[in-house]
Each structure stands twice: as C-alpha cells, then as structure tokens.
PDB file of C-alpha atoms and ligand atoms in Angstrom:
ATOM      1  CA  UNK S   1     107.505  87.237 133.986  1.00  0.00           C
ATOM      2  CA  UNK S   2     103.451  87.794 133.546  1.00  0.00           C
ATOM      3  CA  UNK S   3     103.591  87.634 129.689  1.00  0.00           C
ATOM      4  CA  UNK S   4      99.584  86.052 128.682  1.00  0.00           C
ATOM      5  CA  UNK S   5     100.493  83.883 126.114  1.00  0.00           C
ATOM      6  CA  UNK S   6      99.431  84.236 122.740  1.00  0.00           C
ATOM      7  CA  UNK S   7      98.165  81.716 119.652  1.00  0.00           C
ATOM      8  CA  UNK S   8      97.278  83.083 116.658  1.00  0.00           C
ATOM      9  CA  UNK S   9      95.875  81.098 113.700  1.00  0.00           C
ATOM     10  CA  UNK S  10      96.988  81.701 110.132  1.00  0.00           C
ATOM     11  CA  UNK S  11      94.498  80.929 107.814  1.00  0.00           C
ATOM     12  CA  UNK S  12      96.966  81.292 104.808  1.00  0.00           C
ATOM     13  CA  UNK S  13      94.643  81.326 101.287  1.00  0.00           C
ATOM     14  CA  UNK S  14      92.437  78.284 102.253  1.00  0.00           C
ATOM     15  CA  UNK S  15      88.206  77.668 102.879  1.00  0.00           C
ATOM     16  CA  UNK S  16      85.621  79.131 101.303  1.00  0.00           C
ATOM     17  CA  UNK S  17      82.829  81.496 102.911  1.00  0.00           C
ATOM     18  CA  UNK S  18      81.106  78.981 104.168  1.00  0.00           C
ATOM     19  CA  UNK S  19      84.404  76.822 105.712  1.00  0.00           C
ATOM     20  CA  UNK S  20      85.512  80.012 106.845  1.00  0.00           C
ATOM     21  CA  UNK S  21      82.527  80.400 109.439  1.00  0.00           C
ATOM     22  CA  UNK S  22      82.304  76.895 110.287  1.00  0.00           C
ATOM     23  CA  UNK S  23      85.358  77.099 111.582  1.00  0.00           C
ATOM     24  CA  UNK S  24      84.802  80.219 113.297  1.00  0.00           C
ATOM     25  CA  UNK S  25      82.136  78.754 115.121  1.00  0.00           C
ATOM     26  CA  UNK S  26      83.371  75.570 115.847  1.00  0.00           C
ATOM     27  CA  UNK S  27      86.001  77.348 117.544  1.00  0.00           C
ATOM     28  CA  UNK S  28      83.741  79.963 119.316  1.00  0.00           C
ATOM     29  CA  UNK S  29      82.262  76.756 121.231  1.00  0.00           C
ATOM     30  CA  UNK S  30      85.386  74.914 121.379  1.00  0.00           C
ATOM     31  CA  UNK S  31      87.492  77.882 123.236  1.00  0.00           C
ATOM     32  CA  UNK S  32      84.283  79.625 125.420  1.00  0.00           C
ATOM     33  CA  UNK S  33      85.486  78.915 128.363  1.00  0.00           C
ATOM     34  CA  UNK S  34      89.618  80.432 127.487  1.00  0.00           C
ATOM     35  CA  UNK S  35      90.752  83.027 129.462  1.00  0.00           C
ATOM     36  CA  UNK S  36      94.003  82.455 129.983  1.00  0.00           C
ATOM     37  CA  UNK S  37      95.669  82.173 126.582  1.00  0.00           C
ATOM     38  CA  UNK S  38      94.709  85.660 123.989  1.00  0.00           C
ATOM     39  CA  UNK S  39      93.652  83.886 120.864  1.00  0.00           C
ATOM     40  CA  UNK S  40      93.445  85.333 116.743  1.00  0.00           C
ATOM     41  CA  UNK S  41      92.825  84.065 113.700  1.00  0.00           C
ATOM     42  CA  UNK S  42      93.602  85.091 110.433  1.00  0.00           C
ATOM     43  CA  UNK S  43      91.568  84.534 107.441  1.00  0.00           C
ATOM     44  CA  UNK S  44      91.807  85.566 103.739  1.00  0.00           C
ATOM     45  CA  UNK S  45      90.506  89.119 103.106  1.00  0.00           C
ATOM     46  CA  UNK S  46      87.402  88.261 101.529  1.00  0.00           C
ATOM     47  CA  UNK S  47      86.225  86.278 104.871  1.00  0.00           C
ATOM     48  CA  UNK S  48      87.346  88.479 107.513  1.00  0.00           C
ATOM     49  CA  UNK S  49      83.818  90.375 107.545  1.00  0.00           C
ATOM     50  CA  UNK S  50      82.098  86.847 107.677  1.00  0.00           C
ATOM     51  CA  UNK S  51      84.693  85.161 110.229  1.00  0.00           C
ATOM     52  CA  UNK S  52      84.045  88.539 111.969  1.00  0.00           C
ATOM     53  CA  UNK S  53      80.167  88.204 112.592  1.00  0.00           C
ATOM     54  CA  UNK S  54      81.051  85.050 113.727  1.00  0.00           C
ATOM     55  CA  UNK S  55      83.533  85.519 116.655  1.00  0.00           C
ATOM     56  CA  UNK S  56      81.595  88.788 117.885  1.00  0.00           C
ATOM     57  CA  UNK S  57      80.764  88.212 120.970  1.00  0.00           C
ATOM     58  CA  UNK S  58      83.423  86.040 121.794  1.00  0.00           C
ATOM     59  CA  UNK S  59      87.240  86.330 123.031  1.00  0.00           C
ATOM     60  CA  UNK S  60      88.795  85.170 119.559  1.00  0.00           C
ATOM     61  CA  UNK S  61      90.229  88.278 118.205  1.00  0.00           C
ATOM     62  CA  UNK S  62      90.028  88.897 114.102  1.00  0.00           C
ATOM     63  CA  UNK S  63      93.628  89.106 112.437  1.00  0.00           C
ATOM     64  CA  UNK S  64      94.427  90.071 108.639  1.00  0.00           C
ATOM     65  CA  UNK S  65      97.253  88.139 106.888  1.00  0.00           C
ATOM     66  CA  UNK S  66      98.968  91.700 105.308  1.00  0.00           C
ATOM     67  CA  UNK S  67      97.863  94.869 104.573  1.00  0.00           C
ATOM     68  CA  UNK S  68      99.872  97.960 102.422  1.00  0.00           C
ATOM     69  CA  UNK S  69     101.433 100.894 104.438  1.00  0.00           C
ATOM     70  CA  UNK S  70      99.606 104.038 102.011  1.00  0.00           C
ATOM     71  CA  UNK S  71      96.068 105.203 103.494  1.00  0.00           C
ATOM     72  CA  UNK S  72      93.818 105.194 100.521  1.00  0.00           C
ATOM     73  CA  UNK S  73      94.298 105.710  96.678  1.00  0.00           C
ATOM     74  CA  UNK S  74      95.244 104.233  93.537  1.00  0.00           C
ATOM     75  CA  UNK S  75      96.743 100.543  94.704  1.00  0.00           C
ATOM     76  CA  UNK S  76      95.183  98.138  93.142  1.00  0.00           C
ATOM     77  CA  UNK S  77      94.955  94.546  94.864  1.00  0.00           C
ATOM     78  CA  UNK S  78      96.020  96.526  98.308  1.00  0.00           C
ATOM     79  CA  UNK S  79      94.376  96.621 101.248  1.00  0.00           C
ATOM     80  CA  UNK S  80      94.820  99.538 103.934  1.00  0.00           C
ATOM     81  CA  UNK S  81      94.979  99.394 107.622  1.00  0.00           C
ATOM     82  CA  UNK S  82      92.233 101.458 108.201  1.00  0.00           C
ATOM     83  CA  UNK S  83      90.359  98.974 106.147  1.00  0.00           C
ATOM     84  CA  UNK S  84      91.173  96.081 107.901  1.00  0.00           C
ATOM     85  CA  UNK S  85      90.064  98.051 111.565  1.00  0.00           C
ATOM     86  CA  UNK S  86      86.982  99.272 109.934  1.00  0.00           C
ATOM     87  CA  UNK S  87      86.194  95.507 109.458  1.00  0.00           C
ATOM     88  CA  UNK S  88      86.921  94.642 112.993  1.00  0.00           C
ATOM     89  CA  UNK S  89      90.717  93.802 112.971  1.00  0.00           C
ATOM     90  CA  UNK S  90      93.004  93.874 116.056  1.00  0.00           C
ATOM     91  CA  UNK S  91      95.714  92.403 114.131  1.00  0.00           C
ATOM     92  CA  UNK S  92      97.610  92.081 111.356  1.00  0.00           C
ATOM     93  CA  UNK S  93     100.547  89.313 110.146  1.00  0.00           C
ATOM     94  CA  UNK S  94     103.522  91.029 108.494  1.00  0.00           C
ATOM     95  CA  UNK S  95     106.253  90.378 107.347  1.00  0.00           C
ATOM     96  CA  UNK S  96     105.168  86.043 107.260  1.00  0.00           C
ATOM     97  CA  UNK S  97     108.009  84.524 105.295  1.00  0.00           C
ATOM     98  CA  UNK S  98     105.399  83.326 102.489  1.00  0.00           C
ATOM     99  CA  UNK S  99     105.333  87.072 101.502  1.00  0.00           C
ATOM    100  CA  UNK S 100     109.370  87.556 101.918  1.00  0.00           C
ATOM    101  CA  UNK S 101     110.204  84.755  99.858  1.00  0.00           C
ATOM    102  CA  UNK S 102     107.427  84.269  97.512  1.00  0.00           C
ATOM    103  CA  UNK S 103     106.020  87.692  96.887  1.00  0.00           C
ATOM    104  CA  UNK S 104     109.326  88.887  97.512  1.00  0.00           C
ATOM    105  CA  UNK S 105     108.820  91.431 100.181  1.00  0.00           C
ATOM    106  CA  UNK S 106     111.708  93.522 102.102  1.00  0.00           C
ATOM    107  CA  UNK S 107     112.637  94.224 105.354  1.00  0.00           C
ATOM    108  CA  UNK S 108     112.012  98.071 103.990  1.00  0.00           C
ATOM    109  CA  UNK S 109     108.359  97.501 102.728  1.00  0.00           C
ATOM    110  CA  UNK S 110     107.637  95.563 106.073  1.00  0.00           C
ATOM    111  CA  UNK S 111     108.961  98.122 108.494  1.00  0.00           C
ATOM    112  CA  UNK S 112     106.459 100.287 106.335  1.00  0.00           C
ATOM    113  CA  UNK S 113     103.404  98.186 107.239  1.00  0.00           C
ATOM    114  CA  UNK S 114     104.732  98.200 110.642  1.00  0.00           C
ATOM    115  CA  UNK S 115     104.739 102.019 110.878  1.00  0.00           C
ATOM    116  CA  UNK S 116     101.485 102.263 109.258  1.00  0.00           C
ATOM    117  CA  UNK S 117      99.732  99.086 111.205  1.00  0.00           C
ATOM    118  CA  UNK S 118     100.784 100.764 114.863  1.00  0.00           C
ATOM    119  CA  UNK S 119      99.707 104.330 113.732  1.00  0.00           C
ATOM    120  CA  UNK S 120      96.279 102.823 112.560  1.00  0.00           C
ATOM    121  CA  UNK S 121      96.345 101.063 116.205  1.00  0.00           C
ATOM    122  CA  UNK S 122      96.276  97.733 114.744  1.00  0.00           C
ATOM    123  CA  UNK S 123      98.856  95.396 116.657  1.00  0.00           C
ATOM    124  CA  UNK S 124     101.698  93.486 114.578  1.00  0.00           C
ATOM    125  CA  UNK S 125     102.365  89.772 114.345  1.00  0.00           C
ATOM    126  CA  UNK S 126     105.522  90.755 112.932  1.00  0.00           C
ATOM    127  CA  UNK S 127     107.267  87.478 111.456  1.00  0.00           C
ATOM    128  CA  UNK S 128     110.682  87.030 111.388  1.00  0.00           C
ATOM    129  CA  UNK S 129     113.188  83.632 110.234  1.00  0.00           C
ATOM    130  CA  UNK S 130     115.870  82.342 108.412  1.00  0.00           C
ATOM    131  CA  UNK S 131     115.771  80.078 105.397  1.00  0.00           C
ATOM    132  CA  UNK S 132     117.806  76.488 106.135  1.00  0.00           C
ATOM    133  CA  UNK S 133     120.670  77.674 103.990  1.00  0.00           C
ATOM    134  CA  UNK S 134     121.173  80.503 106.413  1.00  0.00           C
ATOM    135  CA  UNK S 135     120.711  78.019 109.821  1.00  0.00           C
ATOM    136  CA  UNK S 136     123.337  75.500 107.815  1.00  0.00           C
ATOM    137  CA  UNK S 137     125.476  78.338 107.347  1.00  0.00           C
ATOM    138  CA  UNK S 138     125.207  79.420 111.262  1.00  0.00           C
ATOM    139  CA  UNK S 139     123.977  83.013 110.249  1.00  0.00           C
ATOM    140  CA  UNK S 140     120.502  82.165 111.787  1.00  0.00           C
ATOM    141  CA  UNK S 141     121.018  85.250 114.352  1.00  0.00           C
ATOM    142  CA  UNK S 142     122.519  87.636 111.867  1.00  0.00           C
ATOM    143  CA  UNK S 143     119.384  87.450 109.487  1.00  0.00           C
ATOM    144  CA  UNK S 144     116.969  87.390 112.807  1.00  0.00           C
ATOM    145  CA  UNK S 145     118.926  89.924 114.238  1.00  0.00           C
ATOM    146  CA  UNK S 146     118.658  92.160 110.802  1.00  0.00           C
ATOM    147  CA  UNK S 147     115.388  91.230 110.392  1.00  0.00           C
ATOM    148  CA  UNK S 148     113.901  92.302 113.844  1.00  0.00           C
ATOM    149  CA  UNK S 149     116.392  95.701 113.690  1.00  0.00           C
ATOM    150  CA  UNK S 150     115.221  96.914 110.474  1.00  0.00           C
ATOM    151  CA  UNK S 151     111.451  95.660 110.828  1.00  0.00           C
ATOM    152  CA  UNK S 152     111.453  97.849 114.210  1.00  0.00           C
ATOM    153  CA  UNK S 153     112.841 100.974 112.753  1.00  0.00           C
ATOM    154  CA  UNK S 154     111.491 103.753 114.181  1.00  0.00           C
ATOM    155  CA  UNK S 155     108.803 101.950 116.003  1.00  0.00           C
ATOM    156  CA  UNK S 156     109.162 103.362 119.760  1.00  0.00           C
ATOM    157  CA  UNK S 157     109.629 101.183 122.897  1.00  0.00           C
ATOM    158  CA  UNK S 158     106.060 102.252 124.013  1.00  0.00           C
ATOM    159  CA  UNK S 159     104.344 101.037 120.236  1.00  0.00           C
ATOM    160  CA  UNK S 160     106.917  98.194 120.396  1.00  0.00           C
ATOM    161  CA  UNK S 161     105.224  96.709 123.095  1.00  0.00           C
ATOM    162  CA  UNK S 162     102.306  96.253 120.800  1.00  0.00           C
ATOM    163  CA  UNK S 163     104.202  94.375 118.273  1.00  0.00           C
ATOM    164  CA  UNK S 164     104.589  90.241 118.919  1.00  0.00           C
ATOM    165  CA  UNK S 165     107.580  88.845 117.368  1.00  0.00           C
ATOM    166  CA  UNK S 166     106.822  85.497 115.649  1.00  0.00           C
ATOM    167  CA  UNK S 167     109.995  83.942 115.116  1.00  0.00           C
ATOM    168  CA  UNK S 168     109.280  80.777 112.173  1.00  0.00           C
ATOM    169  CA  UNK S 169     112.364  79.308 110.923  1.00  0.00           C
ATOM    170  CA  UNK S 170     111.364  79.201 107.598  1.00  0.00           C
ATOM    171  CA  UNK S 171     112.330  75.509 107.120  1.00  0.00           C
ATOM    172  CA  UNK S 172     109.913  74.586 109.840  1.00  0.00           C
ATOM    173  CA  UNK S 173     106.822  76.407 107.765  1.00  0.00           C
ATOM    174  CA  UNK S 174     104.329  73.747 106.404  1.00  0.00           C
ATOM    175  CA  UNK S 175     107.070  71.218 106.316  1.00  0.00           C
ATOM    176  CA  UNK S 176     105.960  69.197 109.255  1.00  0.00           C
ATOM    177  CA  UNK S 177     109.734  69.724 110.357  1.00  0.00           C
ATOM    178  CA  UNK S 178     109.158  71.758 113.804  1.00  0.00           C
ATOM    179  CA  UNK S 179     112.463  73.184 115.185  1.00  0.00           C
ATOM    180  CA  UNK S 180     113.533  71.395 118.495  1.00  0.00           C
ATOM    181  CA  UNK S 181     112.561  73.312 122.465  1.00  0.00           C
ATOM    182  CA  UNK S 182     116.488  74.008 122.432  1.00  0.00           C
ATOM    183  CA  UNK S 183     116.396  75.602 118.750  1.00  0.00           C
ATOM    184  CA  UNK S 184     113.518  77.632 119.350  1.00  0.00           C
ATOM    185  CA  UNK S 185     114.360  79.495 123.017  1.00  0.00           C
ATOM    186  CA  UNK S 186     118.162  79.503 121.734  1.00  0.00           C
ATOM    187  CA  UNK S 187     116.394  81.839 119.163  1.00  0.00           C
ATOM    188  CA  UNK S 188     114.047  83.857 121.199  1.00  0.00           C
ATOM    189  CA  UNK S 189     116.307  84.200 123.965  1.00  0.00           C
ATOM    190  CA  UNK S 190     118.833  85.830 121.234  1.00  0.00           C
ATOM    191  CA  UNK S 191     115.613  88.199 119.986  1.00  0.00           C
ATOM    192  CA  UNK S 192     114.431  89.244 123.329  1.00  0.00           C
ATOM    193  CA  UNK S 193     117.998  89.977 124.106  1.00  0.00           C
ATOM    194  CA  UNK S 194     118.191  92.132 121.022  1.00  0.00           C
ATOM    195  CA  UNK S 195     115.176  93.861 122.134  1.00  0.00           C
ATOM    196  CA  UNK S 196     116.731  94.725 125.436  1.00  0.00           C
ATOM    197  CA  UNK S 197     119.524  96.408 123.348  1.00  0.00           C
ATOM    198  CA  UNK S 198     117.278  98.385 120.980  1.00  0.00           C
ATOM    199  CA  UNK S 199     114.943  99.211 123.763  1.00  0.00           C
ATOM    200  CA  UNK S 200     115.471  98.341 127.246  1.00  0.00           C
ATOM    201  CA  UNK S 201     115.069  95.464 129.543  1.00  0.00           C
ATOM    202  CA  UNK S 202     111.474  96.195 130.709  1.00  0.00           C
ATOM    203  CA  UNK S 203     110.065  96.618 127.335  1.00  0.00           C
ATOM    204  CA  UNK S 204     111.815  93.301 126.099  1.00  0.00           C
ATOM    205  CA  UNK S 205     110.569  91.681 128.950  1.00  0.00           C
ATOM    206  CA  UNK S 206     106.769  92.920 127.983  1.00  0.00           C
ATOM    207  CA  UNK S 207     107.122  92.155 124.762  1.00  0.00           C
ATOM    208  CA  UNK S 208     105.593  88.702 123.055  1.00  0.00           C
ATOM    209  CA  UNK S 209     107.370  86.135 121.131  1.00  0.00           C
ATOM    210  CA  UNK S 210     105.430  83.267 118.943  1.00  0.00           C
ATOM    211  CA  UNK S 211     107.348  80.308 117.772  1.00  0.00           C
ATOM    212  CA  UNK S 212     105.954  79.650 114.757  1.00  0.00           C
ATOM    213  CA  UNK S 213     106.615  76.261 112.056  1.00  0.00           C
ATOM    214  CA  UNK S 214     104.342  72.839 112.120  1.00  0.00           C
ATOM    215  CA  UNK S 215     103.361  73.522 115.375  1.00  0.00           C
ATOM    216  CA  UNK S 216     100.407  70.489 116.397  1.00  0.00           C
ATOM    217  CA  UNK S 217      98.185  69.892 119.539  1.00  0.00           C
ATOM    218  CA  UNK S 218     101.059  67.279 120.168  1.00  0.00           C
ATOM    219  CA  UNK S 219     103.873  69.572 120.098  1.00  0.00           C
ATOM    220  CA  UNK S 220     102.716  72.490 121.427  1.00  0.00           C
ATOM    221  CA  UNK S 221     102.820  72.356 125.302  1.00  0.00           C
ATOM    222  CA  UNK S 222     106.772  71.427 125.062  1.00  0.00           C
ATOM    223  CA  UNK S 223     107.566  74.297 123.555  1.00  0.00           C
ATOM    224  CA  UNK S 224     104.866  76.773 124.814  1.00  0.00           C
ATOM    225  CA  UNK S 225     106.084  75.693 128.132  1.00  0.00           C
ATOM    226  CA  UNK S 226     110.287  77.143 127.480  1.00  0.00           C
ATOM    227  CA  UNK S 227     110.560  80.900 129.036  1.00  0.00           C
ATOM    228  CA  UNK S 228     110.735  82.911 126.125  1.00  0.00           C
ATOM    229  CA  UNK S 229     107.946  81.512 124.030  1.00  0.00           C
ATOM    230  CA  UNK S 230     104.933  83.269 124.575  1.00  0.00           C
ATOM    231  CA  UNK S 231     102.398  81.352 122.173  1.00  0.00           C
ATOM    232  CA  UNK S 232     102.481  80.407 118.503  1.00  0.00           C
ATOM    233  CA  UNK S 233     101.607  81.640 115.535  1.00  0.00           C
ATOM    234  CA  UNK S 234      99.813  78.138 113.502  1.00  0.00           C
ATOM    235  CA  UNK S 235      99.384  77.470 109.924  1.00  0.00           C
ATOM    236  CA  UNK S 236      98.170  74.081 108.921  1.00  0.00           C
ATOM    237  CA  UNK S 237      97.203  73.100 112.281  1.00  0.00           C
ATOM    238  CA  UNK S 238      94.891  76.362 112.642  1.00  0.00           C
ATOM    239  CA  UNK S 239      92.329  74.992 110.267  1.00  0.00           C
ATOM    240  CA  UNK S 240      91.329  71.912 112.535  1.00  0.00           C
ATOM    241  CA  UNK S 241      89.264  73.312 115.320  1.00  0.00           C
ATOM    242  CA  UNK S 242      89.993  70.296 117.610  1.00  0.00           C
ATOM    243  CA  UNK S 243      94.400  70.561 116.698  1.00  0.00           C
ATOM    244  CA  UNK S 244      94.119  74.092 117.656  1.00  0.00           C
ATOM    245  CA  UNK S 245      91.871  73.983 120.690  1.00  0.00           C
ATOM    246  CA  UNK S 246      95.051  71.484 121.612  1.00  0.00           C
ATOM    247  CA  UNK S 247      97.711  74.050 120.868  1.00  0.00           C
ATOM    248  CA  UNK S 248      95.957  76.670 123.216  1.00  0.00           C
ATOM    249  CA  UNK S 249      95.264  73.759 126.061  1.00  0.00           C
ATOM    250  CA  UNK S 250      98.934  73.134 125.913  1.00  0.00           C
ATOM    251  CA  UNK S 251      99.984  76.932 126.696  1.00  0.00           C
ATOM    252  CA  UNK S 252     100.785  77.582 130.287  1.00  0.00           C
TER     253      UNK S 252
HETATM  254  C1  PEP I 301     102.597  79.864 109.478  1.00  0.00           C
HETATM  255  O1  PEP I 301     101.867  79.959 108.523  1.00  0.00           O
HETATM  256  O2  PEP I 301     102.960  80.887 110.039  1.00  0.00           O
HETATM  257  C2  PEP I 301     103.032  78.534 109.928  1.00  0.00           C
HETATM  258  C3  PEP I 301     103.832  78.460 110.943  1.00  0.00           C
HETATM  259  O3  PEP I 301     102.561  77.449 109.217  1.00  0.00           O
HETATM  260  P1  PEP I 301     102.576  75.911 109.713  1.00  0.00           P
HETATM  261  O4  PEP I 301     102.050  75.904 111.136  1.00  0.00           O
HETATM  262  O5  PEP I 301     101.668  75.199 108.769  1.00  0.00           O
HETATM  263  O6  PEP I 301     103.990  75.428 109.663  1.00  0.00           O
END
C-alpha cells in the first residue's frame, strides 16, 4: 500500500486577512522541509487569494471550504469552481457535515459539486459521517455507506481516484470527543470496502481516506498510523501552526 498521506486544514469561518496570512506563513516555515505528507488548507473565500500569495512557492496546497455545481450566472452568495481554480485552488471540501446539517445540504446537491469540482479538475475532500443518534442506533455504515454511494454517483473509477474520502463522525466535530483507532479503521475499512464494490479493488486501494473529528498533535500519530487512514482532515487544531505541524509529524 503506497498511499502519501494526506492532512488538510479546515479553516471553517475564522481569522481575519491579516490572521489568515500569518498563519500561512508561519506554516510555510514550519512545514519547509515536508515531503512526505501532501498538505492543504482551507480558508474562508475572502482569504484564499491572500493565503494564496502566501503559500506560493511552497508545498502547502490552497483548498476552498464549498463551492456551487452551475458555471457562472445569476447565484447570488455562490461561488463556482472555475472561480476557486482561477484563484489557485487544488481543492475543494464538500459535502463537510457543517453544511449537511446546518445549511442543510443533500447527498443530491453534493454529488452535484462533486461532478462539477472533478470536471473543473479541482480534487474533492468529499466528507462523509453519521450523527451520534445514527452510531447509537448502529446504522453508522448504512448512512456512510449511502452517503459515499450517492456522493460518488456517476463519478468514474479513474476521477474517483481524485476524490479523498474524509470520514468525520459528526459527534467527533469540534467536540473534543475524537472517535477511538478501533472506531475509526472499523469505519474506513467498511468505506474502502465499499469502494472496492462500486469500483474495483485497485482503485479502492488508490484511493485516500481522512479521519476527520478533534484530531490534535497528541492524537494524531495513533490513528494516522492504522492501515486505512491516510491523513486527516483538521478543524480547530488547523489554526495553531505548531498543533498542526504535530498532526503532519505524526503521519507515517
Ligand atoms: C472539521 O472541521 O472537519 C473538523 C474535523 O473539525 P475539528 O478538527 O475541530 O473537530
């Protein structure tokens, strides 16, 4: 398995301008010398120009937090893949449960941004969970299972492999609550398995899964280290450029 693990930082709506690119930089000096671990962050859409300039030069890659799946026109508030590439994007979070549960987005819309995202060659951190009434209820792999089935739709095994899963139990999201090593690979096991059924073995095997949900410079290298998870996708922790520069020295 030669999967280069990925962390990706989610900015969420926090800094300001100038926050923004102190970070940035901080973590342009911080990670110079990272080669083995692909790293993102993900700022607000006003920063990502300034966050941008910042990281040019470097190996941190710019993310966008959501985009809409319609090329141009009268969508006010939207943002458009080609947009977010003509800004200097590589990728773009979809799907991130803080859209599903509190803007109320579908498993429709998002397999619409996917479409949209891979045909404007921007790569997906497509984010999939279930809430803790679902994991109580033991139908954590139904609603991952639907999830990652309908968010795939139509996407072929050759654009698939441009896609990273981030699986974030949704009770593990900001709540300082990360799931357990044997939660989390029981989970990604079960998605890369899925993957294998929608696809094939080889393109499952290619593919990248992020566990996502409190994940901290002290947690990090435990579960980075399990087979099927292939980096993490970091809110809170993200926005500290010494608790992230731990996450990514605790990938293997
Ligand atoms: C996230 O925003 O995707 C996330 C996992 O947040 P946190 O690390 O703060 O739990």
């Amino acid at each position: 398995m030669s999967r280069k693990q990925f962390v990706a930082g989610n900015w969420k709506m926090n800094l300001n301008n100038a926050s923004a690119v102190k970070l940035a930089e901080g973590l342009v000096a911080k990670l110079a010398g990272n080669a083995k671990v692909d790293v993102a962050v993900c700022p607000p859409f006003p920063y990502l120009a300034a966050v941008g300039k910042a990281l040019a030069g470097s190996k941190i890659a710019l993310g966008a937090q959501d985009m809409f799946y319609e090329e141009d026109g009268a969508y006010t508030g939207e943002v458009s893949a080609a947009m977010l590439k003509d800004v200097g994007c590589t990728y773009v979070i979809l799907g991130h449960s803080e859209r599903r549960h509190v803007i109320g987005e579908t498993d429709e819309l998002i397999n619409r941004k996917q479409l949209k995202a891979i045909a404007a060659g921007l790569l997906p951190i497509f984010c999939v969970g279930e809430l803790l009434a679902e994991r109580q209820a033991e139908e954590t792999t139904e609603v991952v299972s639907r999830q990652v089935r309908l968010g795939l739709e139509g996407v072929s095994a050759a654009d698939a492999r441009k896609v990273t899963v981030a699986y974030e139990p949704v009770w593990a999201i900001g709540t300082g609550v990360v799931a357990t090593v044997q939660q989390a690979q029981e989970v990604h096991k079960m998605i890369r398995q899925l993957l294998a059924e929608m696809y094939d073995s080889a393109t499952a095997q290619a593919m990248r899964i992020q566990y996502g949900g409190s994940v901290k410079a002290s947690n990090a290298a435990e579960l980075l280290a399990c087979e099927d998870i292939d980096g993490a996708l970091v809110g809170g922790a993200s926005l500290k450029v010494d608790e992230f520069a731990g996450i990514i020295a605790g990938a293997r």
